[in-house]
Amino acid sequence: MYFIANWKMFGGLNSLNSIHKVVKFFKTFKKNKFIKIIYCPPSTLIRPMSKKLKNTNIDVGAQNCHEQDTYGAFTGSINSMMLKNVGAKYVIIGHSENRQAGETNKLINLKIKNALKSGLKVIFCIGETLQEKRKKITKKILNKQIKLGLNKIKNKKNVIIAYEPVWSIGTGLIPKSNELFKTIDFIKKKIKNNKVLYGGSVNPKNIYELKLINNIDGYLIGGASQDPKKFIDIIKKTYN
Ligand code: PEP
């Protein structure tokens, strides 16, 4: 099971103290061999966080990258090669907050290709908006995002899919269990042999409901991952 913490645009150097609790908990947690924890802090914290997590089983990832894998005149941007250089092993690509800011499937495809080329593993986010859900075109949307996002990528072994319905991110809402099972199943049939995670308002309460859906390979956790107590609680409750 994957437990991926997406800190979004939160956290300064002082917030690194909070990960000690998670490191300590994880060392002694009985099920730790079956778990992969990945922290995706803002880019400013990748280096100090990877130093802190050296000699632990916890990895660090980035939240996005520029589509070009070589240096260039792109003010304010960071590419996958640079992220790898400071300790990132993963990168989230296609997050709905970035899609909403204008990222297209074509751009996402380029980012994924070049991130893989740089040697990063990719957490590829897909998901429908509320409007698309209401129109009952969720499958069509997911199919398009998968097809275009992974276009001409032959080796997909370093791609993890995160199904994140846009209407569920940061809203406290999660899909109905039977619907979520069916959607994850649909994605797994489209892209075989890849891990498929769920993301969207995962918290220490709804984890009891989510953990019963037996085709989910882990969670991408935003808000709740910034609080070490909640993050630990989610992991513990997944196994209790
Ligand atoms: C996310 O940002 O990927 C996410 C799932 O956020 P939240 O858990 O806060 O809904």
Coordinates of C-alpha atoms and ligand atoms in Angstrom, one line a residue:
M1 CA 0.0 0.0 0.0
Y2 CA 1.1 3.5 -0.8
F3 CA 0.6 6.5 1.5
I4 CA 1.6 9.6 -0.4
A5 CA 1.6 12.9 1.3
N6 CA 0.9 15.9 -0.9
W7 CA 1.7 19.0 1.2
K8 CA 0.7 21.4 -1.7
M9 CA 2.0 25.0 -1.1
F10 CA 2.3 24.5 2.6
G11 CA 5.3 24.3 4.9
G12 CA 8.6 26.0 5.7
L13 CA 11.8 24.5 7.3
N14 CA 10.1 24.4 10.7
S15 CA 7.4 22.0 9.4
L16 CA 10.1 19.3 8.8
N17 CA 10.1 18.7 12.6
S18 CA 6.7 17.1 12.2
I19 CA 8.0 14.2 10.0
H20 CA 10.0 12.9 13.0
K21 CA 6.8 11.5 14.5
V22 CA 6.0 9.7 11.3
V23 CA 9.6 8.3 11.0
K24 CA 9.5 7.0 14.6
F25 CA 6.0 5.5 14.2
F26 CA 7.0 3.8 10.9
K27 CA 10.1 2.2 12.3
T28 CA 8.2 0.1 14.7
F29 CA 4.9 -0.4 12.8
K30 CA 4.4 -4.1 12.3
K31 CA 3.2 -3.8 8.7
N32 CA 5.9 -1.4 7.5
K33 CA 7.3 -4.0 5.0
F34 CA 4.0 -3.8 3.1
I35 CA 3.9 0.0 3.0
K36 CA 5.6 2.8 0.9
I37 CA 5.4 6.3 2.3
I38 CA 6.3 9.1 0.0
Y39 CA 6.4 12.8 1.1
C40 CA 5.8 15.3 -1.6
P41 CA 6.6 18.7 0.0
P42 CA 7.0 22.0 -1.8
S43 CA 10.2 22.0 -4.0
T44 CA 11.9 24.3 -1.4
L45 CA 11.8 21.4 1.1
I46 CA 12.9 18.5 -1.1
R47 CA 16.6 18.7 -0.3
P48 CA 16.3 19.2 3.5
M49 CA 13.6 16.6 3.7
S50 CA 15.5 14.0 1.8
K51 CA 18.5 14.6 4.2
K52 CA 16.2 14.1 7.2
L53 CA 14.8 10.9 5.7
K54 CA 18.2 9.4 4.8
N55 CA 18.4 5.9 6.2
T56 CA 14.7 5.6 6.5
N57 CA 12.3 3.8 4.2
I58 CA 10.4 6.9 3.4
D59 CA 11.0 8.6 0.0
V60 CA 10.6 12.1 -1.2
G61 CA 8.8 13.3 -4.3
A62 CA 8.0 16.6 -6.0
Q63 CA 4.5 18.0 -6.8
N64 CA 5.1 18.9 -10.4
C65 CA 7.9 19.6 -12.9
H66 CA 8.6 21.5 -16.1
E67 CA 8.1 19.4 -19.3
Q68 CA 11.6 19.9 -20.6
D69 CA 14.2 17.6 -19.1
T70 CA 17.2 19.8 -19.9
Y71 CA 18.2 23.2 -18.6
G72 CA 16.5 26.2 -20.4
A73 CA 15.4 29.8 -20.1
F74 CA 12.2 29.1 -18.2
T75 CA 12.1 31.6 -15.3
G76 CA 10.6 30.1 -12.2
S77 CA 10.5 26.5 -13.4
I78 CA 12.2 23.4 -12.2
N79 CA 12.6 20.2 -14.3
S80 CA 12.6 16.6 -13.4
M81 CA 16.4 16.3 -13.7
M82 CA 16.8 19.1 -11.2
L83 CA 14.3 17.5 -8.8
K84 CA 16.2 14.2 -9.0
N85 CA 19.4 16.0 -8.3
V86 CA 18.1 17.3 -5.0
G87 CA 16.7 14.0 -3.8
A88 CA 13.3 13.5 -5.3
K89 CA 12.5 9.9 -6.4
Y90 CA 8.9 10.6 -7.5
V91 CA 6.9 13.4 -9.1
I92 CA 3.2 14.1 -9.1
I93 CA 2.0 14.9 -12.6
G94 CA -1.4 15.9 -13.8
H95 CA -2.8 17.0 -10.4
S96 CA -6.2 18.6 -10.9
E97 CA -5.1 21.9 -9.4
N98 CA -2.6 22.1 -12.2
R99 CA -5.0 20.9 -14.8
Q100 CA -7.4 23.6 -13.7
A101 CA -4.5 26.1 -14.1
G102 CA -4.2 25.1 -17.7
E103 CA -2.2 21.9 -18.0
T104 CA -3.5 19.9 -21.0
N105 CA -3.3 16.1 -21.5
K106 CA -0.6 16.8 -24.1
L107 CA 1.6 18.8 -21.8
I108 CA 1.1 16.2 -19.0
N109 CA 2.2 13.5 -21.5
L110 CA 5.4 15.4 -22.2
K111 CA 6.0 15.9 -18.5
I112 CA 5.5 12.2 -17.8
K113 CA 7.8 11.1 -20.7
N114 CA 10.6 13.4 -19.6
A115 CA 10.3 12.7 -15.9
L116 CA 10.6 9.0 -16.6
K117 CA 13.6 9.7 -18.8
S118 CA 15.2 11.6 -15.9
G119 CA 14.7 8.5 -13.7
L120 CA 11.8 9.7 -11.5
K121 CA 8.8 7.6 -10.8
V122 CA 5.6 9.3 -11.8
I123 CA 2.4 9.6 -9.7
F124 CA -0.1 10.3 -12.5
C125 CA -3.3 12.0 -11.4
I126 CA -6.6 11.6 -13.2
G127 CA -10.1 12.4 -12.3
E128 CA -13.4 13.8 -13.4
T129 CA -15.0 17.2 -12.4
L130 CA -18.4 17.3 -10.7
Q131 CA -20.0 18.5 -13.9
E132 CA -18.5 15.5 -15.8
K133 CA -19.7 13.2 -13.1
R134 CA -23.2 14.7 -13.3
K135 CA -23.2 14.2 -17.1
K136 CA -22.2 10.6 -16.4
I137 CA -19.1 10.8 -18.6
T138 CA -16.5 9.8 -15.9
K139 CA -15.3 6.8 -17.8
K140 CA -14.9 8.7 -21.0
I141 CA -12.9 11.4 -19.3
L142 CA -10.7 8.9 -17.5
N143 CA -10.1 7.0 -20.7
K144 CA -9.1 10.2 -22.5
Q145 CA -6.8 11.3 -19.7
I146 CA -5.1 7.9 -19.6
K147 CA -4.8 7.5 -23.3
L148 CA -3.4 11.0 -24.0
G149 CA -1.4 11.2 -20.8
L150 CA 0.4 8.0 -21.4
N151 CA 0.5 8.3 -25.2
K152 CA 3.6 6.6 -26.7
I153 CA 5.0 5.6 -23.3
K154 CA 5.9 2.0 -23.8
N155 CA 7.4 1.3 -20.4
K156 CA 4.9 2.2 -17.8
K157 CA 6.3 0.3 -14.9
N158 CA 7.4 3.4 -13.1
V159 CA 3.9 5.0 -13.4
I160 CA 1.5 4.9 -10.4
I161 CA -2.0 6.1 -11.1
A162 CA -3.8 8.3 -8.6
Y163 CA -7.6 8.5 -9.2
E164 CA -8.6 11.8 -7.7
P165 CA -12.2 12.9 -8.5
V166 CA -11.9 16.7 -8.7
W167 CA -15.1 17.2 -6.7
S168 CA -13.6 15.2 -3.8
I169 CA -10.3 17.1 -3.4
G170 CA -10.4 19.3 -0.3
T171 CA -14.2 19.0 0.0
G172 CA -14.6 16.3 2.6
L173 CA -16.6 14.3 0.0
I174 CA -15.6 10.8 -1.1
P175 CA -17.2 8.6 -3.8
K176 CA -19.7 5.9 -2.8
S177 CA -17.8 2.7 -2.1
N178 CA -19.4 0.7 -4.9
E179 CA -18.8 3.5 -7.4
L180 CA -15.2 3.8 -6.3
F181 CA -14.6 0.1 -6.6
K182 CA -16.0 0.1 -10.1
T183 CA -13.9 3.1 -11.2
I184 CA -10.7 1.7 -9.8
D185 CA -11.5 -1.6 -11.6
F186 CA -12.2 0.3 -14.8
I187 CA -8.8 2.1 -14.6
K188 CA -7.0 -1.2 -13.8
K189 CA -8.5 -2.8 -16.9
K190 CA -7.3 0.1 -19.0
I191 CA -3.8 0.2 -17.7
K192 CA -2.8 -3.3 -16.6
N193 CA -0.1 -4.1 -13.9
N194 CA 0.0 -0.6 -12.5
K195 CA -0.8 0.5 -9.0
V196 CA -4.0 2.5 -8.7
L197 CA -4.4 4.8 -5.7
Y198 CA -7.3 6.9 -4.5
G199 CA -7.0 10.5 -3.5
G200 CA -9.6 13.1 -2.4
S201 CA -10.4 14.0 1.2
V202 CA -8.9 10.9 2.8
N203 CA -9.0 11.3 6.6
P204 CA -8.8 9.3 9.8
K205 CA -12.6 8.9 9.8
N206 CA -13.4 7.9 6.2
I207 CA -10.4 5.5 6.0
Y208 CA -12.6 2.9 7.7
E209 CA -14.9 3.0 4.7
L210 CA -12.2 3.3 2.1
K211 CA -10.1 0.4 3.4
L212 CA -12.9 -2.0 2.7
I213 CA -12.6 -1.3 -1.0
N214 CA -10.2 -4.1 -1.8
N215 CA -8.8 -3.0 -5.2
I216 CA -7.2 0.3 -4.0
D217 CA -3.4 0.1 -3.8
G218 CA -3.0 3.2 -1.5
Y219 CA -3.9 6.8 -1.0
L220 CA -2.8 10.2 -2.1
I221 CA -3.4 12.4 0.9
G222 CA -3.5 16.2 0.8
G223 CA -4.8 18.2 3.8
A224 CA -4.6 15.3 6.3
S225 CA -1.0 14.6 5.5
Q226 CA 0.2 17.9 6.8
D227 CA -0.7 16.8 10.4
P228 CA 1.5 13.9 11.4
K229 CA -1.1 12.6 13.9
K230 CA -3.7 12.4 11.2
F231 CA -1.3 10.9 8.7
I232 CA -0.2 8.2 11.2
D233 CA -3.8 7.5 12.1
I234 CA -4.8 6.9 8.5
I235 CA -1.9 4.4 8.1
K236 CA -2.7 2.6 11.4
K237 CA -6.4 2.4 10.8
T238 CA -5.9 1.0 7.3
Y239 CA -4.5 -2.1 9.1
N240 CA -6.7 -2.2 12.2
Ligands
PEP1 C1 -4.6 16.1 -3.2 O1 -4.3 17.3 -3.2 O2 -4.1 15.3 -4.0 C2 -5.7 15.7 -2.3 C3 -6.1 14.5 -2.4 O3 -6.1 16.6 -1.3 P1 -7.1 16.4 -0.1 O4 -6.7 15.1 0.6 O5 -6.9 17.5 0.8 O6 -8.5 16.3 -0.6

